[in-house]
Tab-separated table of C-alpha atoms in Angstrom:
chain	number	residue	atom	x	y	z
A	10	UNK	CA	87.618	52.257	125.953
A	11	UNK	CA	85.852	50.970	129.000
A	12	UNK	CA	87.327	48.605	131.720
A	13	UNK	CA	85.821	45.712	130.193
A	14	UNK	CA	88.205	46.116	127.368
A	15	UNK	CA	91.203	46.309	129.696
A	16	UNK	CA	92.745	43.062	130.601
A	17	UNK	CA	95.297	41.966	133.333
A	18	UNK	CA	98.430	40.064	132.927
A	19	UNK	CA	99.812	38.741	136.287
A	20	UNK	CA	103.211	37.554	136.049
A	21	UNK	CA	103.852	34.711	138.326
A	22	UNK	CA	106.269	32.323	136.626
A	23	UNK	CA	109.533	32.964	138.576
A	24	UNK	CA	111.503	30.299	140.465
A	25	UNK	CA	111.875	32.388	143.422
A	26	UNK	CA	115.498	31.504	143.944
A	27	UNK	CA	116.056	34.110	146.513
A	28	UNK	CA	113.089	33.010	148.601
A	29	UNK	CA	114.047	29.478	148.547
A	30	UNK	CA	110.300	28.527	148.259
A	31	UNK	CA	107.658	29.222	145.595
A	32	UNK	CA	106.811	32.637	146.813
A	33	UNK	CA	103.646	32.849	144.477
A	34	UNK	CA	102.077	30.402	146.866
A	35	UNK	CA	103.007	32.171	150.222
A	36	UNK	CA	100.169	33.079	152.396
A	37	UNK	CA	99.090	36.801	152.388
A	38	UNK	CA	96.272	37.491	154.753
A	39	UNK	CA	94.734	34.168	154.313
A	40	UNK	CA	95.376	33.330	150.692
A	41	UNK	CA	98.275	32.592	148.407
A	42	UNK	CA	100.079	35.696	146.785
A	43	UNK	CA	99.256	34.905	143.227
A	44	UNK	CA	95.494	34.238	144.135
A	45	UNK	CA	95.548	37.707	146.054
A	46	UNK	CA	96.816	39.419	142.755
A	47	UNK	CA	94.146	37.956	140.650
A	48	UNK	CA	91.571	39.193	143.211
A	49	UNK	CA	93.400	42.603	143.158
A	50	UNK	CA	92.898	42.562	139.191
A	51	UNK	CA	89.270	41.560	139.244
A	52	UNK	CA	88.295	43.865	142.106
A	53	UNK	CA	89.706	46.726	139.771
A	54	UNK	CA	87.364	45.559	136.984
A	55	UNK	CA	89.994	44.156	134.588
A	56	UNK	CA	88.894	41.220	132.218
A	57	UNK	CA	90.136	38.978	131.273
A	58	UNK	CA	92.872	38.217	133.737
A	59	UNK	CA	95.698	36.079	132.346
A	60	UNK	CA	98.130	34.634	134.658
A	61	UNK	CA	101.419	33.546	133.384
A	62	UNK	CA	102.957	30.592	135.562
A	63	UNK	CA	105.997	28.504	135.067
A	64	UNK	CA	107.866	27.219	138.095
A	65	UNK	CA	105.854	24.851	140.450
A	66	UNK	CA	103.104	25.194	137.718
A	67	UNK	CA	100.775	22.411	139.195
A	68	UNK	CA	100.681	23.960	142.481
A	69	UNK	CA	99.921	27.495	141.427
A	70	UNK	CA	97.148	26.020	139.391
A	71	UNK	CA	95.827	24.545	142.492
A	72	UNK	CA	96.145	27.985	144.249
A	73	UNK	CA	94.217	29.359	141.366
A	74	UNK	CA	91.351	26.932	141.499
A	75	UNK	CA	87.836	28.765	140.957
A	76	UNK	CA	89.343	32.031	140.377
A	77	UNK	CA	88.181	33.852	137.271
A	78	UNK	CA	91.429	33.974	135.256
A	79	UNK	CA	93.016	32.120	132.267
A	80	UNK	CA	96.375	30.371	133.000
A	81	UNK	CA	99.130	30.096	130.513
A	82	UNK	CA	102.470	28.578	130.871
A	83	UNK	CA	105.744	30.157	130.224
A	84	UNK	CA	108.110	27.187	129.372
A	85	UNK	CA	111.047	29.753	129.404
A	86	UNK	CA	110.207	30.831	133.005
A	87	UNK	CA	114.038	30.884	133.879
A	88	UNK	CA	114.615	33.357	131.340
A	89	UNK	CA	113.828	37.211	131.293
A	90	UNK	CA	110.745	38.927	132.342
A	91	UNK	CA	110.129	39.673	128.711
A	92	UNK	CA	109.211	35.960	128.091
A	93	UNK	CA	106.471	35.779	130.497
A	94	UNK	CA	105.112	39.210	129.163
A	95	UNK	CA	105.233	37.894	125.698
A	96	UNK	CA	103.424	34.785	126.767
A	97	UNK	CA	100.552	36.915	128.441
A	98	UNK	CA	100.120	39.101	125.382
A	99	UNK	CA	99.884	36.150	123.094
A	100	UNK	CA	96.874	34.906	125.103
A	101	UNK	CA	94.813	38.155	124.903
A	102	UNK	CA	91.653	38.084	123.169
A	103	UNK	CA	91.336	40.229	119.883
A	104	UNK	CA	89.057	42.671	121.492
A	105	UNK	CA	91.182	43.707	124.340
A	106	UNK	CA	92.447	47.291	123.908
A	107	UNK	CA	94.777	47.528	126.631
A	108	UNK	CA	96.210	45.481	129.546
A	109	UNK	CA	97.590	46.226	132.940
A	110	UNK	CA	100.635	44.223	133.998
A	111	UNK	CA	100.854	43.259	137.640
A	112	UNK	CA	103.497	41.328	139.577
A	113	UNK	CA	102.348	38.588	141.909
A	114	UNK	CA	104.842	39.645	144.636
A	115	UNK	CA	103.932	43.278	144.839
A	116	UNK	CA	101.280	42.650	147.479
A	117	UNK	CA	100.945	46.183	148.615
A	118	UNK	CA	99.333	47.254	145.161
A	119	UNK	CA	95.528	47.818	145.819
A	120	UNK	CA	92.486	47.448	143.462
A	121	UNK	CA	92.123	51.295	143.683
A	122	UNK	CA	95.634	51.773	142.465
A	123	UNK	CA	94.854	49.360	139.513
A	124	UNK	CA	91.819	51.050	138.639
A	125	UNK	CA	93.417	54.478	138.594
A	126	UNK	CA	95.301	53.451	135.681
A	127	UNK	CA	92.253	52.613	133.469
A	128	UNK	CA	91.271	55.489	131.324
A	129	UNK	CA	87.595	56.487	131.015
A	130	UNK	CA	85.841	56.027	127.681
A	131	UNK	CA	86.278	59.764	126.987
A	132	UNK	CA	89.972	60.030	128.002
A	133	UNK	CA	92.721	60.888	125.878
A	134	UNK	CA	94.974	58.661	123.792
A	135	UNK	CA	98.141	58.274	125.987
A	136	UNK	CA	99.537	54.983	125.166
A	137	UNK	CA	100.510	53.934	128.643
A	138	UNK	CA	99.882	54.606	132.259
A	139	UNK	CA	102.795	54.270	134.697
A	140	UNK	CA	102.993	53.703	138.296
A	141	UNK	CA	105.605	56.071	140.060
A	142	UNK	CA	107.129	55.475	143.625
A	143	UNK	CA	109.229	58.363	144.237
A	144	UNK	CA	111.761	58.122	141.498
A	145	UNK	CA	111.081	54.464	140.490
A	146	UNK	CA	108.578	53.577	137.667
A	147	UNK	CA	107.101	50.054	138.357
A	148	UNK	CA	104.072	48.031	138.011
A	149	UNK	CA	101.211	48.262	137.736
A	150	UNK	CA	101.602	49.450	134.211
A	151	UNK	CA	99.026	49.915	131.582
A	152	UNK	CA	99.827	49.495	127.756
A	153	UNK	CA	97.518	50.108	125.098
A	154	UNK	CA	97.396	48.103	121.999
A	155	UNK	CA	99.532	50.456	119.789
A	156	UNK	CA	102.326	49.650	122.136
A	157	UNK	CA	102.250	45.772	121.827
A	158	UNK	CA	104.284	45.429	118.836
A	159	UNK	CA	107.058	47.156	120.855
A	160	UNK	CA	106.729	45.089	123.954
A	161	UNK	CA	106.784	41.812	121.765
A	162	UNK	CA	109.989	43.115	120.143
A	163	UNK	CA	111.568	43.853	123.437
A	164	UNK	CA	113.798	41.313	125.368
A	165	UNK	CA	114.924	41.803	128.820
A	166	UNK	CA	113.744	42.450	132.640
A	167	UNK	CA	111.488	45.036	133.993
A	168	UNK	CA	108.135	44.565	132.394
A	169	UNK	CA	108.982	46.565	129.263
A	170	UNK	CA	111.386	48.930	131.019
A	171	UNK	CA	112.853	50.159	127.633
A	172	UNK	CA	109.146	50.690	126.195
A	173	UNK	CA	108.325	52.813	129.290
A	174	UNK	CA	111.478	54.796	128.960
A	175	UNK	CA	110.912	55.662	125.156
A	176	UNK	CA	107.423	56.629	125.692
A	177	UNK	CA	107.759	58.266	129.188
A	178	UNK	CA	106.789	61.872	127.687
A	179	UNK	CA	103.664	60.240	126.575
A	180	UNK	CA	102.617	58.551	129.655
A	181	UNK	CA	99.921	59.431	132.174
A	182	UNK	CA	101.913	59.080	135.595
A	183	UNK	CA	100.170	58.020	138.811
A	184	UNK	CA	102.203	58.654	142.002
A	185	UNK	CA	101.849	56.045	144.883
A	186	UNK	CA	103.669	55.907	148.348
A	187	UNK	CA	107.099	54.444	148.075
A	188	UNK	CA	106.007	51.812	150.648
A	189	UNK	CA	103.701	50.222	148.031
A	190	UNK	CA	106.674	49.356	145.815
A	191	UNK	CA	107.980	46.789	148.257
A	192	UNK	CA	107.903	43.223	147.008
A	193	UNK	CA	108.612	40.105	148.419
A	194	UNK	CA	112.008	38.391	147.319
A	195	UNK	CA	113.640	36.890	150.187
A	196	UNK	CA	112.648	35.360	153.545
A	197	UNK	CA	113.335	38.604	155.257
A	198	UNK	CA	110.867	40.461	152.861
A	199	UNK	CA	108.267	37.956	153.756
A	200	UNK	CA	108.816	38.343	157.497
A	201	UNK	CA	108.734	41.813	157.309
A	202	UNK	CA	105.422	41.585	155.449
A	203	UNK	CA	104.090	39.646	158.148
A	204	UNK	CA	105.266	41.883	160.747
A	205	UNK	CA	103.610	44.910	159.257
A	206	UNK	CA	100.512	46.283	160.562
A	207	UNK	CA	98.296	49.127	159.357
A	208	UNK	CA	100.269	49.658	155.855
A	209	UNK	CA	97.216	48.401	153.710
A	210	UNK	CA	98.255	44.770	153.570
A	211	UNK	CA	95.022	43.044	154.678
């Protein structure tokens, strides 16, 4: 399997209740957060890139104008994460063998981190690759097609948490600095992001 057959699903549908504003549109180093996530995926060689939107759909679409991505709408964006992931999987082309799920608000994830998850053509058959930040398992996560039925049967939060847990013994683990796990949920989180210097956010 080559990276050309590995897609990306960027989850960017949430209502940003704790932020009080559409965080997908917040500026990070000169571009909206959601646009940055797509750029991370494309820079890592993933294609196609599916972006799942919901809250503030029209403005998020504008923020993605000109980007090489396919936008799909999750009409149930106020529900659990699984509704967005299911919408993204449904939009993937038949030739896709695996996808990497990314969260728009994990702005410290780099293309190199994403690229590391994608197996080489002669790699083994591990059904998933998982990012580990200390003791926490979180996106980006890679799922091969063999796990998609389980993901589609799963309902809940956490980007397929129960599926990851069930197959943890089969996963290829990638360890990253715990600082890279920090997402942007609140105004304080965003203020801290803007105040950070030299931590890879650029």
